């Protein structure tokens, strides 16, 4: 007996058929816009390695937040850049620090029209640029850093953060932050943990944007090695869930889709993926040369990240892409 030839192309023939059978979608509300706010600047400062992205003033940030709301974006995540940095990253938990002040502004501007999240780390606030406190010998001191994160989490919650997102990759950071938030009366504030965060060259442009390149060394002693199997990312995510993470993140996204898939299969909480600064910069640079089609490639990448299992995607294109998707 002979079988009729398989013809997968039948369902690709027309746009209507292709749309009908598509089962991976990117909605504006899946997207989260990372934004930078800098203390003491009079006008938004362009970031040369991230064309189209700026360091905001408190005023221009409010405008960007309102635009994200109009576009239907799901959330934004705030990074603060203080005018003065010190060894302990004092700006991170100062109630009058830039991120706390900007947070109050943004929440007042957009209410809960989108989720207002805060990145929680010390690297934007330390003069040495590392994500934690240093020991005398210059190593990042895991446990001493946890107290700083706990304090910063409470400061962010007090200023109105609706999701706290620790990105420093200290062991035990989620438990420390959860305990502190609960003790301070913020039991209802969720934690989105940067769980599987790799020591990545893709963060290069971000370090211009957030002025946080390490003054010496690199972050390989605390961020993950990309030369390890995806199971290590799963282990990190499961630990964070056990410590109380309400959602987990994989970062970067595009080169780590195997990790996104493995984590999505392993956890029962929402999974986010962060399409980072280097991913953005590479597309913008090639598009500026006319070598690729910018909009098509951005949508292809965002769809691939969703296809790998991420529910939310953090992307610098969030507002613009949301406009294309409506
Ligand atoms: C740390 C942090 C980094 C990014 C987000 N949070 C930088 C780093 O770990 O060096 C990178 C984001 C990007 O590259 O877009 N606070």
Tab-separated table of C-alpha atoms and ligand atoms in Angstrom:
chain	number	residue	atom	x	y	z
A	1	UNK	CA	0.000	0.000	0.000
A	2	UNK	CA	1.289	3.451	-0.812
A	3	UNK	CA	0.611	6.518	1.244
A	4	UNK	CA	-0.184	9.910	-0.218
A	5	UNK	CA	2.862	12.148	-0.179
A	6	UNK	CA	3.201	14.254	2.923
A	7	UNK	CA	2.871	17.896	1.929
A	8	UNK	CA	3.579	20.191	4.861
A	9	UNK	CA	3.497	23.098	2.446
A	10	UNK	CA	-0.306	22.847	2.123
A	11	UNK	CA	-0.812	24.920	5.235
A	12	UNK	CA	1.704	27.559	4.150
A	13	UNK	CA	0.074	28.523	0.900
A	14	UNK	CA	-1.732	31.673	1.897
A	15	UNK	CA	-1.277	34.332	4.566
A	16	UNK	CA	-4.676	33.420	6.013
A	17	UNK	CA	-3.698	29.778	6.410
A	18	UNK	CA	-0.355	30.663	7.926
A	19	UNK	CA	-2.016	32.976	10.396
A	20	UNK	CA	-4.625	30.376	11.239
A	21	UNK	CA	-2.102	27.705	12.120
A	22	UNK	CA	0.410	29.913	13.900
A	23	UNK	CA	0.672	28.948	17.556
A	24	UNK	CA	3.461	31.135	18.888
A	25	UNK	CA	2.460	34.723	19.479
A	26	UNK	CA	4.079	37.835	20.849
A	27	UNK	CA	1.674	40.260	22.435
A	28	UNK	CA	2.581	43.786	23.518
A	29	UNK	CA	1.682	42.774	27.057
A	30	UNK	CA	4.430	40.098	26.991
A	31	UNK	CA	7.075	42.783	26.615
A	32	UNK	CA	8.986	44.588	29.345
A	33	UNK	CA	10.932	47.770	28.609
A	34	UNK	CA	14.248	48.299	30.427
A	35	UNK	CA	14.830	52.007	31.160
A	36	UNK	CA	17.754	53.964	32.582
A	37	UNK	CA	17.407	57.060	34.721
A	38	UNK	CA	20.430	59.146	35.632
A	39	UNK	CA	20.819	61.578	38.470
A	40	UNK	CA	21.866	65.149	37.754
A	41	UNK	CA	21.459	65.429	33.979
A	42	UNK	CA	19.466	68.221	32.336
A	43	UNK	CA	18.411	66.344	29.213
A	44	UNK	CA	18.263	62.729	28.046
A	45	UNK	CA	21.724	61.401	27.141
A	46	UNK	CA	22.022	59.130	24.100
A	47	UNK	CA	23.974	55.898	24.572
A	48	UNK	CA	26.250	55.586	21.567
A	49	UNK	CA	26.432	51.797	21.632
A	50	UNK	CA	22.625	51.532	21.863
A	51	UNK	CA	21.178	53.838	19.180
A	52	UNK	CA	17.656	54.890	20.158
A	53	UNK	CA	18.171	54.197	23.873
A	54	UNK	CA	18.913	57.017	26.315
A	55	UNK	CA	19.750	57.675	29.909
A	56	UNK	CA	16.602	59.444	31.015
A	57	UNK	CA	16.040	62.434	33.211
A	58	UNK	CA	13.222	62.000	35.706
A	59	UNK	CA	10.994	63.969	33.335
A	60	UNK	CA	11.840	62.144	30.129
A	61	UNK	CA	11.420	58.848	31.961
A	62	UNK	CA	7.824	59.723	32.799
A	63	UNK	CA	7.194	60.375	29.111
A	64	UNK	CA	8.765	57.069	28.102
A	65	UNK	CA	6.635	55.256	30.662
A	66	UNK	CA	3.473	56.910	29.339
A	67	UNK	CA	4.430	55.933	25.773
A	68	UNK	CA	4.953	52.349	26.853
A	69	UNK	CA	1.481	52.357	28.399
A	70	UNK	CA	-0.074	53.739	25.202
A	71	UNK	CA	1.647	51.021	23.195
A	72	UNK	CA	0.231	48.348	25.498
A	73	UNK	CA	3.609	47.218	26.858
A	74	UNK	CA	3.330	44.841	29.811
A	75	UNK	CA	5.918	46.302	32.128
A	76	UNK	CA	9.022	48.344	32.560
A	77	UNK	CA	12.137	47.704	34.575
A	78	UNK	CA	14.042	50.602	36.028
A	79	UNK	CA	17.818	50.989	36.378
A	80	UNK	CA	19.208	53.958	38.280
A	81	UNK	CA	22.541	55.664	37.753
A	82	UNK	CA	23.581	57.806	40.728
A	83	UNK	CA	25.730	60.917	40.410
A	84	UNK	CA	28.078	59.661	43.116
A	85	UNK	CA	29.216	56.077	43.656
A	86	UNK	CA	30.971	54.534	46.626
A	87	UNK	CA	32.315	51.187	47.785
A	88	UNK	CA	29.052	50.010	49.360
A	89	UNK	CA	26.712	51.310	46.687
A	90	UNK	CA	24.913	53.684	49.031
A	91	UNK	CA	22.620	54.985	46.306
A	92	UNK	CA	20.958	51.598	46.011
A	93	UNK	CA	19.009	51.858	49.255
A	94	UNK	CA	18.989	55.622	49.812
A	95	UNK	CA	15.323	56.711	49.961
A	96	UNK	CA	16.463	59.890	48.182
A	97	UNK	CA	18.509	57.919	45.650
A	98	UNK	CA	17.720	58.358	41.979
A	99	UNK	CA	16.037	55.015	41.468
A	100	UNK	CA	13.711	55.506	44.415
A	101	UNK	CA	12.796	59.061	43.353
A	102	UNK	CA	12.220	58.049	39.745
A	103	UNK	CA	10.124	55.119	40.862
A	104	UNK	CA	7.767	57.378	42.773
A	105	UNK	CA	7.449	59.547	39.636
A	106	UNK	CA	6.754	56.610	37.346
A	107	UNK	CA	4.198	54.992	39.619
A	108	UNK	CA	2.436	58.348	39.956
A	109	UNK	CA	2.482	58.721	36.164
A	110	UNK	CA	1.291	55.279	35.096
A	111	UNK	CA	-0.344	53.844	38.206
A	112	UNK	CA	-0.812	50.187	37.506
A	113	UNK	CA	-1.359	50.516	33.769
A	114	UNK	CA	1.779	48.437	33.451
A	115	UNK	CA	3.943	46.551	35.924
A	116	UNK	CA	6.649	48.827	37.302
A	117	UNK	CA	9.671	46.715	38.191
A	118	UNK	CA	13.081	47.541	39.564
A	119	UNK	CA	16.403	45.891	38.870
A	120	UNK	CA	18.148	45.241	42.154
A	121	UNK	CA	21.914	45.130	42.077
A	122	UNK	CA	24.832	47.167	43.368
A	123	UNK	CA	26.939	47.503	40.227
A	124	UNK	CA	25.344	50.773	39.094
A	125	UNK	CA	26.018	52.197	42.555
A	126	UNK	CA	29.496	50.951	43.475
A	127	UNK	CA	32.649	52.851	42.563
A	128	UNK	CA	34.371	49.548	41.721
A	129	UNK	CA	31.490	48.452	39.472
A	130	UNK	CA	31.034	45.009	40.990
A	131	UNK	CA	27.620	43.653	41.909
A	132	UNK	CA	28.432	43.302	45.600
A	133	UNK	CA	30.647	44.377	48.455
A	134	UNK	CA	34.315	43.486	48.184
A	135	UNK	CA	36.499	41.696	50.688
A	136	UNK	CA	39.940	43.121	51.477
A	137	UNK	CA	41.410	40.846	48.842
A	138	UNK	CA	38.996	42.154	46.195
A	139	UNK	CA	36.585	39.266	45.959
A	140	UNK	CA	32.834	39.811	45.939
A	141	UNK	CA	31.629	38.938	49.441
A	142	UNK	CA	28.450	36.921	48.914
A	143	UNK	CA	26.924	37.014	52.377
A	144	UNK	CA	27.794	40.604	53.247
A	145	UNK	CA	26.208	41.626	49.952
A	146	UNK	CA	22.921	39.951	50.867
A	147	UNK	CA	22.300	42.537	53.598
A	148	UNK	CA	22.775	45.336	51.075
A	149	UNK	CA	20.337	43.680	48.653
A	150	UNK	CA	17.787	43.196	51.439
A	151	UNK	CA	18.000	46.863	52.322
A	152	UNK	CA	17.742	47.969	48.683
A	153	UNK	CA	14.707	45.730	48.152
A	154	UNK	CA	12.892	47.362	51.051
A	155	UNK	CA	13.817	50.855	49.782
A	156	UNK	CA	12.467	49.974	46.339
A	157	UNK	CA	9.271	48.522	47.769
A	158	UNK	CA	8.757	51.641	49.906
A	159	UNK	CA	9.127	53.771	46.779
A	160	UNK	CA	6.414	51.750	45.066
A	161	UNK	CA	8.170	49.032	43.095
A	162	UNK	CA	5.637	46.437	42.008
A	163	UNK	CA	8.203	43.727	41.212
A	164	UNK	CA	11.714	43.420	42.640
A	165	UNK	CA	14.197	41.854	40.228
A	166	UNK	CA	17.534	40.896	41.807
A	167	UNK	CA	20.246	40.553	39.157
A	168	UNK	CA	23.451	40.218	41.158
A	169	UNK	CA	23.755	36.420	41.180
A	170	UNK	CA	24.662	36.125	44.868
A	171	UNK	CA	23.761	32.739	46.322
A	172	UNK	CA	20.774	33.081	48.635
A	173	UNK	CA	19.745	36.498	47.350
A	174	UNK	CA	16.107	35.605	46.795
A	175	UNK	CA	15.671	34.226	50.319
A	176	UNK	CA	17.376	37.267	51.835
A	177	UNK	CA	15.206	39.688	49.891
A	178	UNK	CA	11.988	37.761	50.545
A	179	UNK	CA	12.684	37.687	54.274
A	180	UNK	CA	13.419	41.408	54.364
A	181	UNK	CA	10.372	42.346	52.289
A	182	UNK	CA	8.082	40.248	54.470
A	183	UNK	CA	9.521	41.699	57.674
A	184	UNK	CA	9.018	45.236	56.368
A	185	UNK	CA	5.368	44.648	55.508
A	186	UNK	CA	5.821	43.969	51.800
A	187	UNK	CA	4.739	40.352	51.702
A	188	UNK	CA	2.677	41.083	48.602
A	189	UNK	CA	5.551	42.432	46.491
A	190	UNK	CA	6.745	39.722	44.073
A	191	UNK	CA	10.298	38.788	43.167
A	192	UNK	CA	11.359	38.183	39.583
A	193	UNK	CA	14.749	36.512	39.991
A	194	UNK	CA	17.463	36.806	37.394
A	195	UNK	CA	18.129	33.115	37.994
A	196	UNK	CA	20.159	31.893	35.040
A	197	UNK	CA	22.358	34.863	34.312
A	198	UNK	CA	25.502	34.216	32.346
A	199	UNK	CA	28.823	36.066	32.386
A	200	UNK	CA	28.298	37.439	28.911
A	201	UNK	CA	30.012	39.720	26.427
A	202	UNK	CA	26.492	40.617	25.304
A	203	UNK	CA	26.263	43.022	28.270
A	204	UNK	CA	28.928	45.300	26.785
A	205	UNK	CA	26.692	48.188	25.698
A	206	UNK	CA	24.705	48.051	28.972
A	207	UNK	CA	27.865	48.883	30.838
A	208	UNK	CA	28.005	52.167	28.907
A	209	UNK	CA	24.314	52.739	29.525
A	210	UNK	CA	24.466	52.067	33.257
A	211	UNK	CA	28.095	53.194	33.696
A	212	UNK	CA	28.883	50.022	35.585
A	213	UNK	CA	31.831	48.315	33.898
A	214	UNK	CA	33.868	46.607	36.631
A	215	UNK	CA	36.961	48.663	37.478
A	216	UNK	CA	38.986	45.453	37.623
A	217	UNK	CA	38.369	41.833	36.726
A	218	UNK	CA	35.049	40.561	35.464
A	219	UNK	CA	31.871	38.998	36.826
A	220	UNK	CA	32.760	35.378	36.052
A	221	UNK	CA	33.130	34.467	39.731
A	222	UNK	CA	29.428	35.092	40.316
A	223	UNK	CA	27.649	34.982	36.952
A	224	UNK	CA	27.298	31.612	35.228
A	225	UNK	CA	29.702	30.082	32.751
A	226	UNK	CA	28.300	29.675	29.260
A	227	UNK	CA	30.442	26.570	28.889
A	228	UNK	CA	28.141	24.626	31.196
A	229	UNK	CA	25.063	22.703	30.147
A	230	UNK	CA	21.576	24.130	30.468
A	231	UNK	CA	20.994	21.984	33.549
A	232	UNK	CA	22.981	24.467	35.600
A	233	UNK	CA	20.514	27.175	34.618
A	234	UNK	CA	17.702	24.860	35.694
A	235	UNK	CA	19.413	24.289	39.037
A	236	UNK	CA	19.711	28.038	39.634
A	237	UNK	CA	16.048	28.556	38.727
A	238	UNK	CA	14.840	25.761	40.997
A	239	UNK	CA	16.895	27.121	43.892
A	240	UNK	CA	15.368	30.558	43.379
A	241	UNK	CA	11.846	29.136	43.278
A	242	UNK	CA	12.571	27.233	46.495
A	243	UNK	CA	13.778	30.496	48.059
A	244	UNK	CA	10.541	32.200	47.127
A	245	UNK	CA	10.985	33.590	43.631
A	246	UNK	CA	7.615	34.299	42.030
A	247	UNK	CA	9.067	34.296	38.519
A	248	UNK	CA	12.475	33.502	37.064
A	249	UNK	CA	14.596	34.922	34.281
A	250	UNK	CA	17.159	33.677	31.798
A	251	UNK	CA	19.671	36.167	30.474
A	252	UNK	CA	20.837	36.801	27.747
A	253	UNK	CA	18.084	35.394	25.532
A	254	UNK	CA	19.057	34.688	21.936
A	255	UNK	CA	22.174	32.593	22.513
A	256	UNK	CA	20.554	30.854	25.487
A	257	UNK	CA	17.282	29.559	24.076
A	258	UNK	CA	18.200	26.030	25.176
A	259	UNK	CA	18.356	27.326	28.734
A	260	UNK	CA	15.033	29.153	28.321
A	261	UNK	CA	13.429	25.929	27.158
A	262	UNK	CA	14.973	23.808	29.904
A	263	UNK	CA	13.967	26.275	32.618
A	264	UNK	CA	10.443	26.669	31.232
A	265	UNK	CA	10.016	22.897	31.313
A	266	UNK	CA	11.359	22.633	34.850
A	267	UNK	CA	9.541	25.356	36.773
A	268	UNK	CA	5.890	26.116	37.337
A	269	UNK	CA	6.320	29.875	37.702
A	270	UNK	CA	6.393	32.437	34.882
A	271	UNK	CA	9.650	32.567	32.914
A	272	UNK	CA	11.171	35.738	31.533
A	273	UNK	CA	14.032	36.105	29.080
A	274	UNK	CA	16.147	39.244	28.734
A	275	UNK	CA	17.166	40.214	25.222
A	276	UNK	CA	20.171	42.214	26.347
A	277	UNK	CA	22.045	45.276	25.187
A	278	UNK	CA	24.477	43.433	22.917
A	279	UNK	CA	21.646	41.651	21.155
A	280	UNK	CA	20.036	45.026	20.580
A	281	UNK	CA	23.247	46.710	19.452
A	282	UNK	CA	24.120	44.027	16.911
A	283	UNK	CA	20.759	44.283	15.181
A	284	UNK	CA	20.807	48.080	15.221
A	285	UNK	CA	24.326	48.181	13.806
A	286	UNK	CA	23.592	45.754	10.981
A	287	UNK	CA	20.274	47.434	10.213
A	288	UNK	CA	21.960	50.838	10.048
A	289	UNK	CA	24.219	49.399	7.334
A	290	UNK	CA	21.188	48.125	5.459
A	291	UNK	CA	22.411	44.553	5.887
A	292	UNK	CA	19.285	43.180	7.562
A	293	UNK	CA	15.624	44.126	7.772
A	294	UNK	CA	15.283	45.580	11.209
A	295	UNK	CA	11.581	45.137	11.974
A	296	UNK	CA	11.425	41.616	10.554
A	297	UNK	CA	14.468	40.462	12.426
A	298	UNK	CA	13.305	41.938	15.730
A	299	UNK	CA	9.941	40.198	15.445
A	300	UNK	CA	11.618	36.957	14.426
A	301	UNK	CA	13.884	37.095	17.477
A	302	UNK	CA	11.059	37.969	19.875
A	303	UNK	CA	8.942	35.138	18.496
A	304	UNK	CA	11.843	32.690	18.830
A	305	UNK	CA	12.293	33.677	22.466
A	306	UNK	CA	8.602	33.086	23.103
A	307	UNK	CA	8.793	29.785	21.185
A	308	UNK	CA	11.598	28.636	23.484
A	309	UNK	CA	9.208	29.014	26.409
A	310	UNK	CA	9.565	32.539	27.779
A	311	UNK	CA	6.299	34.152	28.788
A	312	UNK	CA	7.802	37.604	29.186
A	313	UNK	CA	10.549	39.188	27.147
A	314	UNK	CA	12.614	42.105	28.377
A	315	UNK	CA	13.627	44.055	25.307
A	316	UNK	CA	14.825	47.567	24.491
A	317	UNK	CA	12.450	47.429	21.511
A	318	UNK	CA	9.397	46.882	23.731
A	319	UNK	CA	7.521	50.092	22.935
A	320	UNK	CA	8.348	50.084	19.241
A	321	UNK	CA	7.675	46.371	18.795
A	322	UNK	CA	4.389	46.709	20.662
A	323	UNK	CA	3.413	49.281	18.052
A	324	UNK	CA	4.154	46.817	15.237
A	325	UNK	CA	2.196	44.074	16.967
A	326	UNK	CA	-1.057	45.920	17.553
B	1	LIG	C1	23.389	44.071	36.587
B	1	LIG	C2	22.779	43.963	35.249
B	1	LIG	C3	23.437	43.892	34.018
B	1	LIG	C4	22.442	43.829	33.040
B	1	LIG	C5	21.217	43.867	33.684
B	1	LIG	N1	21.449	43.929	35.048
B	1	LIG	C6	24.858	44.012	33.689
B	1	LIG	C7	25.831	43.032	34.117
B	1	LIG	O1	25.539	42.012	34.719
B	1	LIG	O2	26.993	43.306	33.841
B	1	LIG	C8	22.692	43.724	31.565
B	1	LIG	C9	21.550	44.098	30.681
B	1	LIG	C10	21.914	44.301	29.264
B	1	LIG	O3	23.032	44.017	28.811
B	1	LIG	O4	21.027	44.765	28.522
B	1	LIG	N2	22.826	45.108	37.339
